[in-house]
Coordinates of C-alpha atoms in Angstrom, one line a residue:
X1350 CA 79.1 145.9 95.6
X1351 CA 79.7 149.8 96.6
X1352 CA 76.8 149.8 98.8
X1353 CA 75.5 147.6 101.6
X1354 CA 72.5 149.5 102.4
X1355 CA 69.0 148.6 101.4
X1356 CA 67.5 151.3 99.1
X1357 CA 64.0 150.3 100.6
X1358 CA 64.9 151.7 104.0
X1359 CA 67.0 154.4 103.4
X1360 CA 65.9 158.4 102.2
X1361 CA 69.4 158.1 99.9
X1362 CA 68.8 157.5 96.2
X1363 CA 70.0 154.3 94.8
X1364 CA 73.3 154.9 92.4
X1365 CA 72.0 155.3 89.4
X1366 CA 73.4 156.6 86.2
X1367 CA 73.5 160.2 85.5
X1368 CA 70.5 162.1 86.7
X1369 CA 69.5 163.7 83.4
X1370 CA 68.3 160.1 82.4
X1371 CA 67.1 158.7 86.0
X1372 CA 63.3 159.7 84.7
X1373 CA 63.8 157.9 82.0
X1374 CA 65.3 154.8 83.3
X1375 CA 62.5 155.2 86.3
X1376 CA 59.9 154.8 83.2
X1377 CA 61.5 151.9 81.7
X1378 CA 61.9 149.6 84.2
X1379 CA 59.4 148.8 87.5
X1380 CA 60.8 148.9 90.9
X1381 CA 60.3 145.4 91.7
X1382 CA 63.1 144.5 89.1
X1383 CA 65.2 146.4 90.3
X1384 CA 65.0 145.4 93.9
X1385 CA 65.4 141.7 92.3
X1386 CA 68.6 142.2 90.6
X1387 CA 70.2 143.8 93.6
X1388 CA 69.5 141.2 95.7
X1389 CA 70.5 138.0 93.2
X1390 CA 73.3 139.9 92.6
X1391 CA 74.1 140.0 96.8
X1392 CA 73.4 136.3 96.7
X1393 CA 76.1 135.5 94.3
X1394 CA 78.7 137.5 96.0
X1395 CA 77.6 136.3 99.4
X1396 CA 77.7 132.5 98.1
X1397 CA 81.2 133.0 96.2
X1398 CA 82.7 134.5 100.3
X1399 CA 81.0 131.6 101.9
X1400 CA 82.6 129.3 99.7
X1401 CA 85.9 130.7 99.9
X1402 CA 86.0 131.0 103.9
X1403 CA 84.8 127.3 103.7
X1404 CA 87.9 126.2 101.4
X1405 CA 90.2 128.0 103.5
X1406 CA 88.7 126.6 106.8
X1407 CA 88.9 122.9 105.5
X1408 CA 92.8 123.8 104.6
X1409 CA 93.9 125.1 107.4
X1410 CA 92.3 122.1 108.9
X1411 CA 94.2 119.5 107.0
X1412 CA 97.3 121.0 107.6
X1413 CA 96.8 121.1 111.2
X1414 CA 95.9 117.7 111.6
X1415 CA 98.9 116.8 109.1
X1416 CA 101.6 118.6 111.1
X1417 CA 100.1 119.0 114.6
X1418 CA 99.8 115.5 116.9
X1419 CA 96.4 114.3 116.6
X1420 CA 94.3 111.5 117.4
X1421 CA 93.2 108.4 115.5
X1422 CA 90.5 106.2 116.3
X1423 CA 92.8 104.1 118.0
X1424 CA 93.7 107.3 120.2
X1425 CA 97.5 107.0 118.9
X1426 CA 98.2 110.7 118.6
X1427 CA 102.2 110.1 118.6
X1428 CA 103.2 109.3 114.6
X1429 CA 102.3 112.8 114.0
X1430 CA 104.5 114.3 116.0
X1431 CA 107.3 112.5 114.6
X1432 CA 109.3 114.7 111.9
X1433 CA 111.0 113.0 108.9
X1434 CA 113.0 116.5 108.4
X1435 CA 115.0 115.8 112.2
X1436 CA 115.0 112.2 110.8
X1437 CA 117.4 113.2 108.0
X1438 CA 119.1 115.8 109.5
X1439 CA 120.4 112.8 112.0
X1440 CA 121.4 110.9 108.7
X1441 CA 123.4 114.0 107.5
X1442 CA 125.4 113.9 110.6
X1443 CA 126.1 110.4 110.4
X1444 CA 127.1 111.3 106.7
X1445 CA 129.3 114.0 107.8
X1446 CA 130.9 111.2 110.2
X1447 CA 131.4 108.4 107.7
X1448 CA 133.2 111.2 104.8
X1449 CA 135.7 111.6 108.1
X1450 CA 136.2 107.9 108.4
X1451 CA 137.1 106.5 105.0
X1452 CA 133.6 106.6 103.7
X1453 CA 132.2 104.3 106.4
X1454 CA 130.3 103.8 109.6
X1455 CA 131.9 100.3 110.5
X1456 CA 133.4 99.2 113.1
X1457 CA 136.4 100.2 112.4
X1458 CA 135.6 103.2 111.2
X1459 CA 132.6 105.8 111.7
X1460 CA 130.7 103.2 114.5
X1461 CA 132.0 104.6 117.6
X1462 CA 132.1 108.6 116.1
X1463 CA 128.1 107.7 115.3
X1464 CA 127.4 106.4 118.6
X1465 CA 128.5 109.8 120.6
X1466 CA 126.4 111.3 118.3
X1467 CA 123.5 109.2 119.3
X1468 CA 124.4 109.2 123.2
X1469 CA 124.9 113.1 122.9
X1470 CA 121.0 113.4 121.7
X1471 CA 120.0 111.5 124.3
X1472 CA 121.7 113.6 126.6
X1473 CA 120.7 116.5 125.6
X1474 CA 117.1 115.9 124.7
X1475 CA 116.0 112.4 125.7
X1476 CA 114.4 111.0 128.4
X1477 CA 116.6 107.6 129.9
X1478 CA 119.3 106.0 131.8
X1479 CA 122.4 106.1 129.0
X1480 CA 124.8 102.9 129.1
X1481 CA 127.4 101.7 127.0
X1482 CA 128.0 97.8 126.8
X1483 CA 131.0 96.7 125.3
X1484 CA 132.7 93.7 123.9
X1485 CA 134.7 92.6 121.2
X1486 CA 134.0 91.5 117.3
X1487 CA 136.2 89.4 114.6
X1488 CA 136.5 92.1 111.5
X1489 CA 136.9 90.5 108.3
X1490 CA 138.8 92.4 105.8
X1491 CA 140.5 91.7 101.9
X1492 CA 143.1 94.3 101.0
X1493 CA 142.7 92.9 97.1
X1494 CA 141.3 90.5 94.7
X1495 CA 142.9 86.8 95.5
X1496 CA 143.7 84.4 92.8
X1497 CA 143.6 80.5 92.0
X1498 CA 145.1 79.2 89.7
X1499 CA 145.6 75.2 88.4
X1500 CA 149.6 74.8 87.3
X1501 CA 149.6 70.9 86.2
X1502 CA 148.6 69.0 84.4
X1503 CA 147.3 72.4 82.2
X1504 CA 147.5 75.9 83.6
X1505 CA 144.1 77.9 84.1
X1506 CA 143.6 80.8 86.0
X1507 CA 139.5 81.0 87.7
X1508 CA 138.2 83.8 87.5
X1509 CA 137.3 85.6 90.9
X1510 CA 134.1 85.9 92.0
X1511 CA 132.8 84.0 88.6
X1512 CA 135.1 80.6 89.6
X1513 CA 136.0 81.0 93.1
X1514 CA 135.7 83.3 95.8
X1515 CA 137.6 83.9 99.5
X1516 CA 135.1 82.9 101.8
X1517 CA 134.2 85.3 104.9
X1518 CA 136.6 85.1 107.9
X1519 CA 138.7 82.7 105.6
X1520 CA 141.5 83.4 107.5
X1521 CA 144.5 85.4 107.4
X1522 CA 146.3 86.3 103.9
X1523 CA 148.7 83.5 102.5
X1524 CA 150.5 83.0 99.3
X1525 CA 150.6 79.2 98.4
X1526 CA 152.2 78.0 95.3
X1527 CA 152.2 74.3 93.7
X1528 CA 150.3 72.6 96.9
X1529 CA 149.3 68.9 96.1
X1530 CA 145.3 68.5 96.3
X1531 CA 143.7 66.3 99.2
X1532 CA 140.7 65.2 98.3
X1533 CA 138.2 64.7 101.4
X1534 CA 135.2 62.8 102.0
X1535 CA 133.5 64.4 104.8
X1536 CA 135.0 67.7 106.5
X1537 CA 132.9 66.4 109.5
X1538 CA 134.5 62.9 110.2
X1539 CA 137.5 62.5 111.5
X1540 CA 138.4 59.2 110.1
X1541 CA 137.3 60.4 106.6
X1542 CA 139.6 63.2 106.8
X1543 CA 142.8 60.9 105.1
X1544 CA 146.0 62.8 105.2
X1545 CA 145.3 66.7 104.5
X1546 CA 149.0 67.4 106.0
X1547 CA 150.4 70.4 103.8
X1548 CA 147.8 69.5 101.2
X1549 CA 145.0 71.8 100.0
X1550 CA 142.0 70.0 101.2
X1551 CA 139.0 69.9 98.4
X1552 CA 135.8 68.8 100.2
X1553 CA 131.9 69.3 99.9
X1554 CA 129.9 71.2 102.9
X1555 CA 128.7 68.4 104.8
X1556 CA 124.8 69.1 106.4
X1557 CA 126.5 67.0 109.3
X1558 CA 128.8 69.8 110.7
X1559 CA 129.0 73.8 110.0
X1560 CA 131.2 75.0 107.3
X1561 CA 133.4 76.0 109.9
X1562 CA 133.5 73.2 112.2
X1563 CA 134.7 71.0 109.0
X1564 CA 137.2 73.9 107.8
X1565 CA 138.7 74.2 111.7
X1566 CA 139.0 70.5 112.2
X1567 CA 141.0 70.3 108.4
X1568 CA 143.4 73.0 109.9
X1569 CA 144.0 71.2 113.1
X1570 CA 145.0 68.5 111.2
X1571 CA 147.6 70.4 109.1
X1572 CA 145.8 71.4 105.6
X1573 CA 147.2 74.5 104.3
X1574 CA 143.9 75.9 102.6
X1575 CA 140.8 74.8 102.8
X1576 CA 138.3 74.5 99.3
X1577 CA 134.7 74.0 99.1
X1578 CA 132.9 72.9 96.2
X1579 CA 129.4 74.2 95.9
X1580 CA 126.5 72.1 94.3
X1581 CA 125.4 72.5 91.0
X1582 CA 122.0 74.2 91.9
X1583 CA 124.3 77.1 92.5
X1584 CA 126.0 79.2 89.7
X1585 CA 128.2 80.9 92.0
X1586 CA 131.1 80.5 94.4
X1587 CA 129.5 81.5 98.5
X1588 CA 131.2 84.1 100.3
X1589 CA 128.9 82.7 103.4
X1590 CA 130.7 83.4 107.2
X1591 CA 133.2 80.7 108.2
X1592 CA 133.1 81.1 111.7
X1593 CA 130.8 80.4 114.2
X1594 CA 127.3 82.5 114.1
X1595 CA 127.1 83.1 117.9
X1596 CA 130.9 83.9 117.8
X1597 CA 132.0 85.5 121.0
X1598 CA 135.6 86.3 122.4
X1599 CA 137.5 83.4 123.0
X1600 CA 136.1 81.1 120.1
X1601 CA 138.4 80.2 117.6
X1602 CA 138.9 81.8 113.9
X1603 CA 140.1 80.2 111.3
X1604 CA 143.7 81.3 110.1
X1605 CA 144.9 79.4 106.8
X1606 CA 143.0 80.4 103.8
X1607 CA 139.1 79.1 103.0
X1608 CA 137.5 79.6 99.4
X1609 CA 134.5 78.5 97.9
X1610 CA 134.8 77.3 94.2
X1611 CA 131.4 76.7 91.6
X1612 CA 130.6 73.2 90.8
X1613 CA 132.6 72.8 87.4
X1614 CA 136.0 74.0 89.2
X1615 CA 135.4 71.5 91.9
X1616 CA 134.9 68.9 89.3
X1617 CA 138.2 69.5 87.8
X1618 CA 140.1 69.7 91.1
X1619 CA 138.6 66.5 92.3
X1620 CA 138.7 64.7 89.0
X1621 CA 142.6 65.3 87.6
X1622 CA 145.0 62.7 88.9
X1623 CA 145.9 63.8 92.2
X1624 CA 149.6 63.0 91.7
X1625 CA 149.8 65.6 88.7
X1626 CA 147.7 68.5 90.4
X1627 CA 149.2 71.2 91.8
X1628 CA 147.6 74.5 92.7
X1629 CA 148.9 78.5 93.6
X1630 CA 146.4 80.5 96.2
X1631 CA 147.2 83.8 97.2
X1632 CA 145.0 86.1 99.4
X1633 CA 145.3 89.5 100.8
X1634 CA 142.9 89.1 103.8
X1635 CA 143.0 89.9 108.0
X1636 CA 140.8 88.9 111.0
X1637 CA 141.3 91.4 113.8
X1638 CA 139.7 91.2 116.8
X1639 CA 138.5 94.8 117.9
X1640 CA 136.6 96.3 121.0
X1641 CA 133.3 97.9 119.9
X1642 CA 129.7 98.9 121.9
X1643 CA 125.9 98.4 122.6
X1644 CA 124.5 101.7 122.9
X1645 CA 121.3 101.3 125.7
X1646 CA 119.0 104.1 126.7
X1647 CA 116.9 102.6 129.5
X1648 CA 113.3 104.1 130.3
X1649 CA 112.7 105.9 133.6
X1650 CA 109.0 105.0 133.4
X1651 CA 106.6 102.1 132.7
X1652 CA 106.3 98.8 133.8
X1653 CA 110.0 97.2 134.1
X1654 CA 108.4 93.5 134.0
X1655 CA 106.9 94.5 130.8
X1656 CA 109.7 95.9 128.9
X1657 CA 109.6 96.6 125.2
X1658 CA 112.9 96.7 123.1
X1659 CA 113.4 99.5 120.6
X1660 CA 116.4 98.1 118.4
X1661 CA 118.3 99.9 115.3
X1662 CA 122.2 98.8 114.3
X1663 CA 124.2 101.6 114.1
X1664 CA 127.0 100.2 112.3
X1665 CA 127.5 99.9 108.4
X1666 CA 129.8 97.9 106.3
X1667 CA 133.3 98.8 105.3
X1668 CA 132.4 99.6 101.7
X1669 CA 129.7 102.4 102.3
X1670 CA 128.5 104.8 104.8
X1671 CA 125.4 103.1 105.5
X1672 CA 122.8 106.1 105.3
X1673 CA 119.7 103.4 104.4
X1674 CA 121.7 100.4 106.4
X1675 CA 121.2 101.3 108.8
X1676 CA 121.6 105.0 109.1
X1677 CA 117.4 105.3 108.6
X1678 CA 116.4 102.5 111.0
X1679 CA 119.2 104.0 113.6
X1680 CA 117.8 107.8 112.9
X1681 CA 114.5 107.0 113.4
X1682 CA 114.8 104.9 116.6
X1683 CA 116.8 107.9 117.9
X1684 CA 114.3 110.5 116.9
X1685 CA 110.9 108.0 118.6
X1686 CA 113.1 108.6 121.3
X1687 CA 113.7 112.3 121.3
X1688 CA 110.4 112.6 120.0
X1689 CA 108.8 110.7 122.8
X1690 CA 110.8 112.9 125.4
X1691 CA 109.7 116.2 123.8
X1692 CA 105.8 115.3 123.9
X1693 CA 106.3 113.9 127.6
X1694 CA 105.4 110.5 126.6
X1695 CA 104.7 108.3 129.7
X1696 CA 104.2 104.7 128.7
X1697 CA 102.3 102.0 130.4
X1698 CA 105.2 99.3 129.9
X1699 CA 109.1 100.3 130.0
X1700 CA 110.8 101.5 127.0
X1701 CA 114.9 100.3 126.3
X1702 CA 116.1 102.1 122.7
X1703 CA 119.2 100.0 121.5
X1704 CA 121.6 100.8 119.3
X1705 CA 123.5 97.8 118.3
X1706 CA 127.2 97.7 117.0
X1707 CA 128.8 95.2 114.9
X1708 CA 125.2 93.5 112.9
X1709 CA 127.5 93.4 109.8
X1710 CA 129.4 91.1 111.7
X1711 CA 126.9 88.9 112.1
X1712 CA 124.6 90.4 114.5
X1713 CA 127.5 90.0 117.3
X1714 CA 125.7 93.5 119.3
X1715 CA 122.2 92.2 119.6
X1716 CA 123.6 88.8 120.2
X1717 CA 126.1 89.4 122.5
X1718 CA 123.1 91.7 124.3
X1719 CA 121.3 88.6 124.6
X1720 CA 123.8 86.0 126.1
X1721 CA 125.1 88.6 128.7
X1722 CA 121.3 89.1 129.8
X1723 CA 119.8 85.5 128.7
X1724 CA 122.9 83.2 129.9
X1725 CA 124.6 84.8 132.1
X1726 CA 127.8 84.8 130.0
X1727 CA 130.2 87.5 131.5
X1728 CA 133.4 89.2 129.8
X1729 CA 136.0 91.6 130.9
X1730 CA 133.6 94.6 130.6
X1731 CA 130.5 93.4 132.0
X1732 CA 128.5 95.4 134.1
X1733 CA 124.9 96.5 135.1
X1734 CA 122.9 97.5 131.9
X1735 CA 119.4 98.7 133.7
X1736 CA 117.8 95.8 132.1
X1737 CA 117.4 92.1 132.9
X1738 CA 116.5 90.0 130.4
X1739 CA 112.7 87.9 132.3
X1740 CA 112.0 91.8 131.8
X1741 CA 112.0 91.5 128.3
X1742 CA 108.6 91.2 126.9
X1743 CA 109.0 91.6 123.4
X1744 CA 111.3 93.7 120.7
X1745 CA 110.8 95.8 117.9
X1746 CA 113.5 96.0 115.1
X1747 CA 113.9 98.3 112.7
X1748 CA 116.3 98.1 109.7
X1749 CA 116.7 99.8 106.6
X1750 CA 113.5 102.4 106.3
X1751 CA 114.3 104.4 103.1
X1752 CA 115.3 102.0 100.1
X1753 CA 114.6 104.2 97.0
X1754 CA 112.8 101.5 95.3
X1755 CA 111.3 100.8 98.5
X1756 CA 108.4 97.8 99.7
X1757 CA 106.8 98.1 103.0
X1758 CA 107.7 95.3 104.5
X1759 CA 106.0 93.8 107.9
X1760 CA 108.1 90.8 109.5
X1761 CA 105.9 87.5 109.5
X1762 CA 105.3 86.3 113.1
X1763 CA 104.8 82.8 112.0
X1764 CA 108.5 82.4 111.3
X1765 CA 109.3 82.8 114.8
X1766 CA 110.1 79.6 116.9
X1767 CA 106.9 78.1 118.8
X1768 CA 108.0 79.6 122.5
X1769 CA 108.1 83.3 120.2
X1770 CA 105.4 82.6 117.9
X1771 CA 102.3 83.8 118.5
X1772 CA 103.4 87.3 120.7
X1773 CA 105.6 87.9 117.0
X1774 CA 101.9 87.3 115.1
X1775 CA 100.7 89.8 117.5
X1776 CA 103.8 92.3 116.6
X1777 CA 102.8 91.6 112.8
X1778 CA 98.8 92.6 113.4
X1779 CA 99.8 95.7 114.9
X1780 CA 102.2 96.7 112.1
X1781 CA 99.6 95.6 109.4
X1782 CA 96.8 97.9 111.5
X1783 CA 99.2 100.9 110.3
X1784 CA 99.1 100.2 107.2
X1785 CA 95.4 99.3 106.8
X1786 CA 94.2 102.7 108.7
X1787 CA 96.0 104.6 106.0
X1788 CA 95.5 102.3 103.1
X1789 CA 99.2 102.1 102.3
X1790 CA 100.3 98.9 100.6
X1791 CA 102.7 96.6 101.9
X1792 CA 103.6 92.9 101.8
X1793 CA 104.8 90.2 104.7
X1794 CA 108.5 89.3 104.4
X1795 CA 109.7 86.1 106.5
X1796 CA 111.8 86.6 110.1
X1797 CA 114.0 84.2 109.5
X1798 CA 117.6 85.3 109.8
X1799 CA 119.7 89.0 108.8
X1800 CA 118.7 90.8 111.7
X1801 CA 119.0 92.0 115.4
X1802 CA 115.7 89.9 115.8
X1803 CA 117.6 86.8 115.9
X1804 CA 118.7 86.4 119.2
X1805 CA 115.3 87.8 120.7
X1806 CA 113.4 85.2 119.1
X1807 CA 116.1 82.3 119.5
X1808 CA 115.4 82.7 123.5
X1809 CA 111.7 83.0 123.6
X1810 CA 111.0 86.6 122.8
X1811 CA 108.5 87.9 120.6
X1812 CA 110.1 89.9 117.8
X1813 CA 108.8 92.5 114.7
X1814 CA 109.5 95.2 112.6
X1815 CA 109.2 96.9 109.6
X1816 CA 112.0 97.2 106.5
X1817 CA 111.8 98.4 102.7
X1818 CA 114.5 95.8 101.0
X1819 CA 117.7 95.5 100.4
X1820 CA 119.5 93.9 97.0
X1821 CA 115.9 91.7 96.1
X1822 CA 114.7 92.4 92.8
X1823 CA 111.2 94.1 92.3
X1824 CA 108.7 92.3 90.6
X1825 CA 106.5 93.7 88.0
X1826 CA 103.6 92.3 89.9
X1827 CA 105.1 94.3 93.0
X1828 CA 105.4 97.4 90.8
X1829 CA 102.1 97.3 90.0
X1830 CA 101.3 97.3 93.8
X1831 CA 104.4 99.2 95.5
X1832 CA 104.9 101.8 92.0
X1833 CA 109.0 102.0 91.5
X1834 CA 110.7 100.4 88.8
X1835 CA 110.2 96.2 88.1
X1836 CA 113.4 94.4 87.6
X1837 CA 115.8 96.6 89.3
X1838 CA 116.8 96.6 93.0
X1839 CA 115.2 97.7 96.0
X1840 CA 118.5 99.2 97.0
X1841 CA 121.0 99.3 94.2
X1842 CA 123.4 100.5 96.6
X1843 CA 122.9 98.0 99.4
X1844 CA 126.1 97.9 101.1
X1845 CA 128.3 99.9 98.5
X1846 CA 129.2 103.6 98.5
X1847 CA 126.7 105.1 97.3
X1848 CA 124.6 104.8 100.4
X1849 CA 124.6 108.2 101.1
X1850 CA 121.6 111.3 101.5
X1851 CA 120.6 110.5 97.8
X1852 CA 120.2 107.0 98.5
X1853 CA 117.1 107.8 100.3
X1854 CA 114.0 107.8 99.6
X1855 CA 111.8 110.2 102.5
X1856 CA 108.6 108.9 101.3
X1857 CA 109.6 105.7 101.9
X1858 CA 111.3 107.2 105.6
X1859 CA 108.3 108.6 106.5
X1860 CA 105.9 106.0 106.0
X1861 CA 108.4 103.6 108.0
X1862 CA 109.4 105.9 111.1
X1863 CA 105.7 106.3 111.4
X1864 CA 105.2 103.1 111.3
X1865 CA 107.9 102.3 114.0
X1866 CA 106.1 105.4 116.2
X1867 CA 103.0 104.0 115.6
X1868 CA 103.8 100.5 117.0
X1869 CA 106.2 101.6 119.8
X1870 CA 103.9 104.3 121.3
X1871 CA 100.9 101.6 121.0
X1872 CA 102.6 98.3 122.2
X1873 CA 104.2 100.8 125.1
X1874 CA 100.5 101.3 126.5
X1875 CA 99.4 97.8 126.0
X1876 CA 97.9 97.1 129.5
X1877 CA 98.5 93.5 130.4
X1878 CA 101.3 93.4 127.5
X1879 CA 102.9 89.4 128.5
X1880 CA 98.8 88.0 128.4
X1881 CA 98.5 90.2 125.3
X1882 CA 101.1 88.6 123.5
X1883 CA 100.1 84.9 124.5
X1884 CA 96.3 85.4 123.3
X1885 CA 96.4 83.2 119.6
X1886 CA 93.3 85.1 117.8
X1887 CA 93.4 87.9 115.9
X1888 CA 90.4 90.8 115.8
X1889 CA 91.1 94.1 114.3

């Protein structure tokens, strides 16, 4: 409009056209309809401002709640203050440190560059006692392929990793050629053993013994390669850990060669006449033994008789650099941290952030963590962590966040052994509450083995956690639910070198971290946490 005054109540003429027909236009039309039009035509610009002001009020209002920390109806304001963009920007560094360390963030190679990373954030910007517990892990390594071949009484040569495979921590590298074959009955009984002296020993895993107890006792007995013949339920040859789970310095490894052959090979091998048989192994492997580190960033607030355990593992495999495993479950623990700190976070209950070395390993961080504190078991190193393990109350894990054809995954409680059970169920209801307030799917995956969770739960503490999948094929059904594509991988680069940035999917990231926030930040300010835990009903 050009004018907001009223022409009612004003001595001004109205703009009109040019004067010379106002008389006639005056005539023409009455006053009143005039007046009429004015105003509908005030309305309509008055309505169309309104509405716009509205729009951009309601805008600015979503964005502020979306970026801003706010409150939910379970007044946990702290997920929104976590950012996913600091969250990758920690996975770029760690990046940058596995391209200088051939590729990788293992123990041997980016772990300890990624941990002064991590210990430098907290020092700079977190909030908690910093300490560093050492000790020492087995790593497994094969320089190249191995080969077995039979010589007599035909030659074949198997096929690696379609006929046979070296088995993990199947000792040192050894070149073996025309060994007679000892066939064994059971790995696990001495007195079944027969004479394996100088003889490749050919025997079934026994359910009586470990795979490693019946391949140690072989060597000690003089058999110059070990060979076990997998059942026929399984197409291929296991590259399963022959060493002992809990392994700790001091335990014995295994030093002559171990393989793992499909049923039909072992048929052969234990069918030929055992005076014509002769077979050539030859591996290119190494065990060294290696000093690595815990990273532990102790709380200086909250209950210390109720504390809860933040855990990431910081380490990746030899093959890759380990930005989704664990690079996003590692990020994100550091950033809750930093996070926390920033916002002034003072929790109810004690908060310990871990950063576990050596999981690829087999979990020898977390589970070294827990015999120092749980049993008492001392090495050379050991020293005063800030935390004692009665303290514990429960512990959250968090590993791999950002699989690009991600699931959200919650950890099942019910998996957990009966003295962990029902505080885990409780861990799983307040994981599934995330989910349900924003109506994201997800599905329950078991807590059974894989993870720092182990040794928590195998000594009476209540574990969970979160994950998006690793190498497990999506289902169409699951596609359907979770979008993505069915068939394929959750992580077709689990554990390979292409783990990197593009690997990652932030969607996925920032779902999960809050997630993590969501649960640490509420479990922290649990009043009562230990009777919380124990109660064996569920409510939302």
């Amino acid at each position: 409009m050009s004018s907001l005054e009223d022409p009612i109540h004003t001595d001004e003429a109205p703009l009109l056209p040019s004067t010379a027909n106002t008389a006639d236009i005056s005539r023409s039309r009455p006053q009143g309809s005039r007046i009429a039009e004015w105003y509908e035509s005030r309305s309509r610009d008055m309505l169309a401002l309104t509405t716009v002001l509205l729009l951009l009020g309601i805008g600015l209002g979503m964005w502020v709640y979306g970026t801003l920390p706010t409150s939910d109806r379970d007044e946990h304001p702290h997920e929104y203050a976590l950012s996913t963009d600091r969250i990758r920007d920690h996975l770029a560094q760690f990046l940058d440190i596995a391209n200088k360390h051939n590729s990788s963030r293992s123990v041997t190679n980016g772990h300890a560059a990624s941990a002064e990373y991590v210990v430098s954030q907290l020092k700079a910007h977190g909030d908690c006692d910093i300490y560093k517990q050492s000790f020492v892990s087995p790593v497994w390594t094969v320089h190249k392929a191995p080969r077995l071949s039979v010589k007599a009484p035909v030659q074949i040569d198997y096929l690696h990793e379609t006929d046979f495979q070296v088995m993990r921590y199947g000792g040192q590298g050894a070149t073996i050629e025309g060994a007679r074959v000892a066939i064994v009955g059971d790995g696990c009984v001495v007195d079944r053993v027969g004479d394996v002296d100088g003889k490749i020993a050919v025997a079934r895993p026994s359910t009586s013994c470990s795979l490693f107890e019946a391949a140690f006792m072989l060597e000690q007995k003089g058999a110059s390669a070990v060979v076990f013949v997998r059942s026929a339920r399984f197409k291929a040859p296991s590259a399963a850990r022959v060493r002992f789970a809990d392994w700790k310095e001091g335990d014995p490894l295994m030093t002559i060669p171990v393989l793992s052959v499909t049923h039909s090979v072992g048929q052969l091998l234990q069918t030929a006449p055992a005076s014509k048989l002769r077979i050539d192994i030859e591996t290119s492997t190494s065990i060294d033994v290696v000093k690595t580190f815990n990273v532990l960033c102790v709380g200086r607030s909250g209950d210390a008789h109720s504390t809860v355990v933040v855990g990431s593992h910081l380490d990746s495999v030899a093959a890759g650099p380990g930005i989704n495993d664990n690079g996003s479950g590692s990020a994100s623990t550091l950033e809750i941290q930093l996070t926390l700190a920033r916002i002034k976070f003072r929790p109810h209950n004690r908060l310990v952030f871990a950063w576990w070395g050596a999981e690829e390993d087999g979990l020898l961080g977390s589970r070294h963590f827990a015999r120092e504190l749980a049993h008492g078991w001392k090495n050379r190193w050991a020293g005063d962590v800030g935390v004692r393990w009665e303290d514990i109350a429960l512990d959250l894990n968090f590993d791999m966040l950002a699989s690009p054809n991600y699931i959200a995954l919650v950890h099942n409680g019910t998996d957990a052994p009966a003295n962990a059970r029902a505080g885990s169920r409780r861990i799983q209801r307040v994981f599934e509450d995330y989910f349900v307030r924003h109506d994201y799917p997800y599905e329950i995956t078991d807590m059974l083995a894989g993870s720092d969770f182990v040794p928590f739960v195998q000594n009476g503490v209540p574990a969970g956690g979160v994950l998006t999948g690793a190498g497990e094929l999506k289902s169409i059904a699951e596609r359907s639910s979770h979008g993505g594509l069915a068939n394929a991988a959750l992580d077709t680069c689990y554990h390979r070198d292409c783990d990197t940035l593009l690997n990652i999917n932030m969607v996925a990231l920032d779902r999960m971290s809050k997630a993590a926030m969501y649960a640490v930040s509420t479990l922290a300010n649990v009043h009562g946490l230990r009777d919380y835990l124990g109660r064996t009903s569920f409510t939302h």
